[in-house]
Each structure stands twice: as structure tokens, then as C-alpha cells.
XYZ file of C-alpha atoms in Angstrom:
333
model
C -36.278 -24.397 56.613
C -32.826 -25.752 55.636
C -31.244 -24.856 58.947
C -33.786 -26.719 60.900
C -30.939 -28.871 62.392
C -29.416 -26.045 64.213
C -30.240 -25.246 67.576
C -32.589 -22.457 68.507
C -30.979 -21.402 71.856
C -31.516 -17.568 72.914
C -29.699 -15.280 70.576
C -27.979 -11.926 70.657
C -27.240 -9.582 67.897
C -23.535 -8.552 67.521
C -20.891 -7.182 65.470
C -23.420 -5.440 62.995
C -24.462 -8.805 61.677
C -27.844 -9.064 60.046
C -28.441 -12.143 61.878
C -28.757 -13.170 65.651
C -26.062 -15.667 66.823
C -26.892 -17.659 69.737
C -24.658 -20.062 72.122
C -22.524 -22.163 70.014
C -22.938 -20.212 66.956
C -26.506 -21.420 66.326
C -28.417 -19.583 63.783
C -31.475 -17.841 65.264
C -32.840 -15.608 62.459
C -33.914 -16.495 58.878
C -31.467 -14.510 56.737
C -27.897 -13.998 57.184
C -26.476 -10.841 55.360
C -23.017 -10.807 54.264
C -21.246 -7.572 52.918
C -18.945 -8.127 49.863
C -16.115 -5.649 49.341
C -13.905 -4.991 46.346
C -12.173 -2.575 44.379
C -13.465 -3.295 40.906
C -16.241 -1.058 39.249
C -19.561 -2.322 38.222
C -19.541 -4.311 34.988
C -15.966 -5.534 35.209
C -15.458 -9.604 35.287
C -14.698 -9.485 39.023
C -17.962 -7.681 39.808
C -19.828 -10.223 37.409
C -18.544 -13.056 39.016
C -19.123 -11.818 42.645
C -22.571 -11.254 41.826
C -22.652 -14.972 40.386
C -21.292 -16.161 43.708
C -24.190 -14.210 45.531
C -26.716 -15.870 43.273
C -25.184 -19.264 43.653
C -24.900 -18.842 47.487
C -28.619 -17.617 47.793
C -29.797 -20.595 45.655
C -27.827 -23.322 47.622
C -28.915 -21.792 50.915
C -32.497 -21.448 49.571
C -32.638 -17.587 50.464
C -31.324 -18.223 53.730
C -27.810 -16.090 52.834
C -28.063 -12.956 50.857
C -24.831 -11.033 49.761
C -24.654 -7.057 49.778
C -22.444 -5.922 47.195
C -19.870 -2.993 47.771
C -17.856 -2.314 44.655
C -15.458 0.484 43.639
C -13.847 0.411 47.327
C -17.064 1.830 48.882
C -16.272 0.488 52.145
C -12.895 1.835 52.215
C -9.203 0.874 51.080
C -8.131 -2.770 51.047
C -6.290 -2.057 54.382
C -9.289 -0.351 55.973
C -11.514 -3.301 54.992
C -8.988 -5.844 56.411
C -9.022 -4.053 59.560
C -12.865 -4.167 59.906
C -12.217 -8.072 59.332
C -10.237 -8.461 62.424
C -12.811 -7.035 64.583
C -15.297 -9.380 63.531
C -17.418 -7.208 60.895
C -19.823 -9.300 58.646
C -17.512 -8.537 55.537
C -15.768 -10.861 53.179
C -13.159 -8.962 50.710
C -10.782 -9.748 48.050
C -7.044 -10.001 48.727
C -4.105 -11.463 47.178
C -0.510 -12.767 48.503
C 1.263 -9.324 47.793
C -1.178 -7.604 50.598
C -1.332 -10.775 52.817
C 2.244 -11.181 53.341
C 2.049 -7.981 55.535
C 0.486 -10.525 57.698
C 1.991 -13.772 56.868
C 4.978 -12.847 54.927
C 5.488 -16.380 53.184
C 2.083 -15.835 51.720
C 3.478 -13.422 49.100
C 4.864 -16.752 47.207
C 1.612 -16.600 45.430
C 2.123 -13.278 44.047
C 5.513 -13.528 42.675
C 6.157 -12.374 39.110
C 7.370 -14.683 36.150
C 6.990 -17.788 38.415
C 3.498 -19.208 37.533
C 2.674 -19.384 33.739
C -0.849 -20.357 34.052
C -3.495 -20.867 36.537
C -3.232 -24.657 36.983
C 0.082 -24.070 38.764
C -1.525 -21.829 41.143
C -4.407 -23.914 41.780
C -1.681 -26.714 42.672
C -0.338 -24.519 44.994
C -3.654 -23.570 46.566
C -4.386 -27.374 47.054
C -0.837 -27.859 48.795
C 0.157 -28.726 52.338
C 2.137 -25.273 52.013
C -0.887 -23.141 51.191
C -2.945 -24.832 53.829
C 0.000 -23.981 56.495
C -0.023 -20.402 55.479
C -3.695 -20.436 55.825
C -3.487 -21.625 59.188
C -0.992 -19.079 60.004
C -3.083 -16.316 58.809
C -6.159 -17.493 60.640
C -4.130 -17.024 63.644
C -3.749 -13.311 62.864
C -7.480 -12.967 62.592
C -7.968 -13.611 58.922
C -9.726 -16.539 57.342
C -9.205 -17.750 53.829
C -12.770 -18.336 52.524
C -11.510 -19.745 48.950
C -8.873 -19.195 46.618
C -9.333 -20.350 43.300
C -10.222 -17.336 41.845
C -7.866 -15.773 39.023
C -8.211 -11.762 39.197
C -6.642 -11.901 35.835
C -3.192 -11.857 34.013
C -1.580 -8.618 34.850
C -0.054 -6.542 31.756
C 0.822 -2.964 31.139
C -0.325 0.205 29.435
C 2.592 2.766 28.655
C 3.193 5.959 27.050
C 5.817 4.177 24.566
C 6.284 0.685 23.181
C 8.624 -1.624 24.855
C 9.924 -4.994 24.258
C 12.359 -5.911 26.790
C 13.349 -4.576 30.156
C 15.818 -2.073 29.313
C 13.167 -0.383 27.327
C 11.216 0.599 30.316
C 13.940 2.558 31.877
C 12.556 6.124 32.776
C 8.804 5.202 32.590
C 6.969 5.755 35.999
C 4.404 2.907 36.199
C 1.428 2.994 38.566
C 1.621 -0.028 41.095
C -0.398 -0.896 43.992
C 1.081 0.117 47.286
C 2.600 -3.104 48.005
C 6.433 -3.487 48.413
C 6.391 -6.726 46.344
C 4.844 -4.685 43.566
C 7.179 -1.986 44.003
C 10.268 -3.899 43.817
C 8.985 -6.095 40.827
C 8.479 -3.182 38.778
C 11.845 -1.724 39.542
C 13.344 -4.958 38.723
C 11.270 -5.139 35.548
C 13.239 -1.703 34.327
C 10.541 0.718 35.251
C 10.205 3.214 38.074
C 7.503 1.975 40.478
C 5.087 4.755 41.481
C 2.547 3.515 44.084
C -1.026 4.965 44.152
C -4.439 3.946 44.770
C -6.038 2.693 41.427
C -8.696 5.418 41.307
C -5.914 7.968 41.289
C -4.012 6.250 38.308
C -6.252 7.867 35.610
C -5.801 11.650 36.455
C -2.242 10.888 37.287
C -1.607 9.618 33.690
C -3.499 12.399 32.036
C -1.323 15.072 33.895
C 2.055 13.214 33.002
C 2.772 12.222 36.843
C 2.991 8.666 35.713
C 3.805 7.046 32.243
C 1.427 3.940 32.498
C -0.014 1.379 34.871
C -0.247 -2.451 35.218
C -3.307 -4.510 35.783
C -5.378 -7.102 34.153
C -6.566 -5.672 30.619
C -10.308 -5.273 31.551
C -9.085 -3.124 34.690
C -7.029 -1.102 32.447
C -9.597 -0.706 30.161
C -12.377 0.006 32.747
C -10.135 2.693 34.296
C -9.706 4.444 30.594
C -5.888 4.237 31.274
C -5.797 3.936 27.323
C -6.741 7.469 26.968
C -3.391 8.472 28.272
C -1.042 5.449 27.283
C -1.311 4.155 23.819
C 0.839 1.159 23.904
C -0.448 -2.177 25.577
C 2.609 -4.138 26.490
C 1.792 -7.990 26.796
C 4.256 -8.586 29.508
C 2.190 -11.297 31.115
C 4.184 -10.647 34.470
C 1.575 -12.051 37.027
C -1.094 -14.600 36.891
C -3.098 -12.984 39.684
C -4.489 -15.410 42.059
C -7.003 -13.684 44.462
C -8.080 -14.879 47.920
C -11.477 -13.920 49.500
C -10.882 -13.408 53.226
C -13.257 -12.804 56.232
C -12.491 -12.330 59.870
C -11.748 -15.387 61.886
C -14.352 -14.463 64.716
C -17.043 -13.782 62.138
C -16.606 -17.212 60.305
C -16.749 -18.708 63.770
C -19.914 -17.431 64.220
C -21.403 -18.869 60.967
C -23.004 -22.385 60.761
C -20.189 -24.723 59.405
C -22.918 -25.686 56.476
C -22.764 -22.028 55.543
C -18.996 -21.861 55.643
C -18.784 -24.764 53.498
C -21.328 -23.474 50.986
C -19.424 -20.070 50.745
C -16.108 -22.272 49.774
C -17.877 -24.464 47.136
C -20.250 -21.589 45.536
C -16.930 -19.285 45.435
C -14.990 -21.812 43.470
C -17.836 -22.210 40.981
C -18.039 -18.363 40.771
C -14.304 -18.604 40.091
C -15.045 -20.827 37.109
C -17.532 -18.410 35.908
C -15.008 -15.444 36.294
C -12.329 -17.417 34.083
C -15.039 -17.322 30.961
C -15.674 -13.591 31.743
C -12.012 -12.781 31.868
C -11.589 -14.524 28.487
C -14.610 -12.481 26.688
C -13.774 -9.231 28.719
C -9.793 -9.502 27.526
C -10.826 -9.845 24.019
C -13.351 -7.173 24.066
C -11.125 -4.788 25.752
C -8.342 -4.996 23.294
C -10.699 -4.495 20.310
C -11.886 -1.628 21.851
C -8.394 -0.075 22.874
C -7.195 -0.750 19.289
C -10.259 1.190 17.967
C -9.238 3.955 20.234
C -5.611 4.042 18.999
C -3.854 1.684 21.291
C -1.126 -0.553 19.637
C -0.826 -3.866 21.107
C 3.018 -4.723 21.798
C 4.042 -8.425 22.152
C 7.076 -8.437 24.352
C 10.180 -10.559 24.935
C 8.644 -12.382 27.694
C 11.744 -14.854 27.988
C 13.999 -11.705 28.339
C 11.725 -10.390 31.227
C 11.694 -13.812 32.933
C 15.555 -14.027 32.699
C 15.693 -10.593 34.189
C 13.399 -11.786 37.084
C 14.473 -15.322 37.999
C 16.582 -13.957 41.030
C 13.781 -11.707 42.120
C 12.553 -14.040 45.134
C 16.269 -13.676 46.364
C 15.259 -9.981 47.084
C 12.885 -11.277 49.831
C 15.165 -14.051 51.440
C 13.628 -13.601 54.703
C 10.220 -13.905 53.522
C 10.811 -16.718 50.810
C 13.759 -18.726 52.104
C 15.084 -21.340 49.639
C 13.010 -24.004 51.545
C 9.962 -22.273 50.730
C 10.672 -21.559 47.114
C 12.015 -25.296 46.625
C 8.569 -26.294 47.972
C 6.876 -23.990 45.359
C 8.832 -24.948 42.486
C 8.326 -28.639 43.458
C 4.577 -28.173 43.761
C 3.948 -26.625 40.256
C 6.728 -28.717 38.653
C 8.790 -25.704 37.337
C 11.705 -23.424 38.009
């Protein structure tokens, strides 16, 4: 058995784990079961990549680690699940800088709009001392970054009218996640931010409560937003880096070898996700066009110019010294 090197001390079962953990975190049962929580629907690129991660993990651990999948927010909202992590539940969930800045404010730099043009820049940030320091601060708050080289997608917008520049968005109510950074971002882009859970966006759009939504293209398609909004605005306002997080106390109960495998297989699954996103983007655009959606190429330079001072709105969270480090790391400003 692959864990034969671990001590076999008397074990106790705790925190709902499907394993028994003895003194010093030693493994005493054959299988570790970990719940994987995320908001995406079955069949979306993120869901496929999560299952690939689980396959790799089971293979690498020789069946000693198994994932249990909870898509479509089955374990609750992102906030609810994160609270479960802080009390040691055997859960790993997806998150991002916009949400994690509630715990470590400067973490929001990974979620800023029109700062990163590609995933390579974001991965440079992930490998930096700045990101490592932010991760340590988060760990002290009870949350552990399992891995972060995971691109949820490039975020664009579906709307009820065409728009090519910021002023064209005036008067449009656009659904955003209930995150301060997302709210202020959409308002700064020219629209009126309307925060609500993703699951509520479709009925709100069909009832005229909102005029559109933003998200990666496959998510917009999967949520059938195109039935109520016929213009796909290629704003490319965020390259959405995601982090998979667990509770610090839960991670400490796992054998170090398992934690290392989670990191390595997670990054491998992230590369799988890149390919799935590319395929799904093209497929979703094709299907939405067949349903009458018009793809609109915006003046991205105009949006980028309008948003260049956006980080200044968060001077406390992203002071000049932090932003200068970011620009230096990614080689851009």
C-alpha cells in the first residue's frame, strides 16, 4: 500500500472525514474522501476539469484518495462553503481573488479587470513572492490555497443591446457576483451593476429585471442567458484566475504526500481545463449565433483606458507598492 511509510497510531474519526486520523496526522484508513464543491453545472468545462483532477488524483494515489463531486452549488453558496472550510470540513472549493479579498484584502489584485491580458501573466503572479505572502496571510485566516494555476475563463458580457465602448453600456443593468470589486468594476465600465446569485440571473433576465450578465462564454451559454440577451459583447474584461481552497485545519490532517499530490494533479487538470475552455468557447459561440445572437467586437482599448485608474478606487486594499509589484511581475502597466 502506498502509505505504508506512515505511522499506524491509534486513530480517531473527526470533522466528518471519511478517514481516521491519528496522532501527528498519520493515515489509519485506506481511503480519504474529499468533497469538491463548485457552482458550475455538470458538463461545463470547469466540471469536466474537476472530474479529470479527481481521476488523476485517484490514479496517482492508487485509489487511496477519492473525490466526491458537488456541482451547481449543492453544498451552498460560496460564502457558506467557505465557512465550512474554516471549521475543518473535508471540502475543497473553488474561489478567486474577488471573494478572497474579504479575508486578505490585497488578494483582490488577482481579480482586477483590464490588468492581465493573458494567463501567462497571471501564472507569473502565482509563482511570485507576492502571491506566496498573500497565501500565507490567508492560511493564518484558516484558508489554505491548494493550487491556483486554474483559468476559470475569460469573462465577457451578454446584453440586450449592442455596445462597443463604455458609454454604450449606460442604462444597462448587468448581473455580477455579489462581490464589491465586481460591483464597482461594472459601474466603472459604464453599466449598472446588479449583484445576484448566478442561478437567479436567467429568470431575472427573462423578466426584464436585468439587461444582461457577464461570465466566461460557456457559463453564459450553460445558463441560457442568450434566450433573453442577443448581443455577445467581447469585452474580455477579466482573465479569471481561480484558486482551489481548503481549510487550514483539514490540510494539516492530511499526509504531506497527499497535499503535494493535490497540488500537482490540480495543476495538470488546469492544463486540461485550458483545452476544454477553448473548445467550449467556440462551440458556445456557434450555438448562440445559431440562436440569433450577434457577436460584437468592442473597442477594448477604450475600455482599458476607461479602467486604467480603477485600482485607485481600492487604495487601501491595493496601495501603490502592491500595484507596482504586480506590474513589475507581469511586465506590464
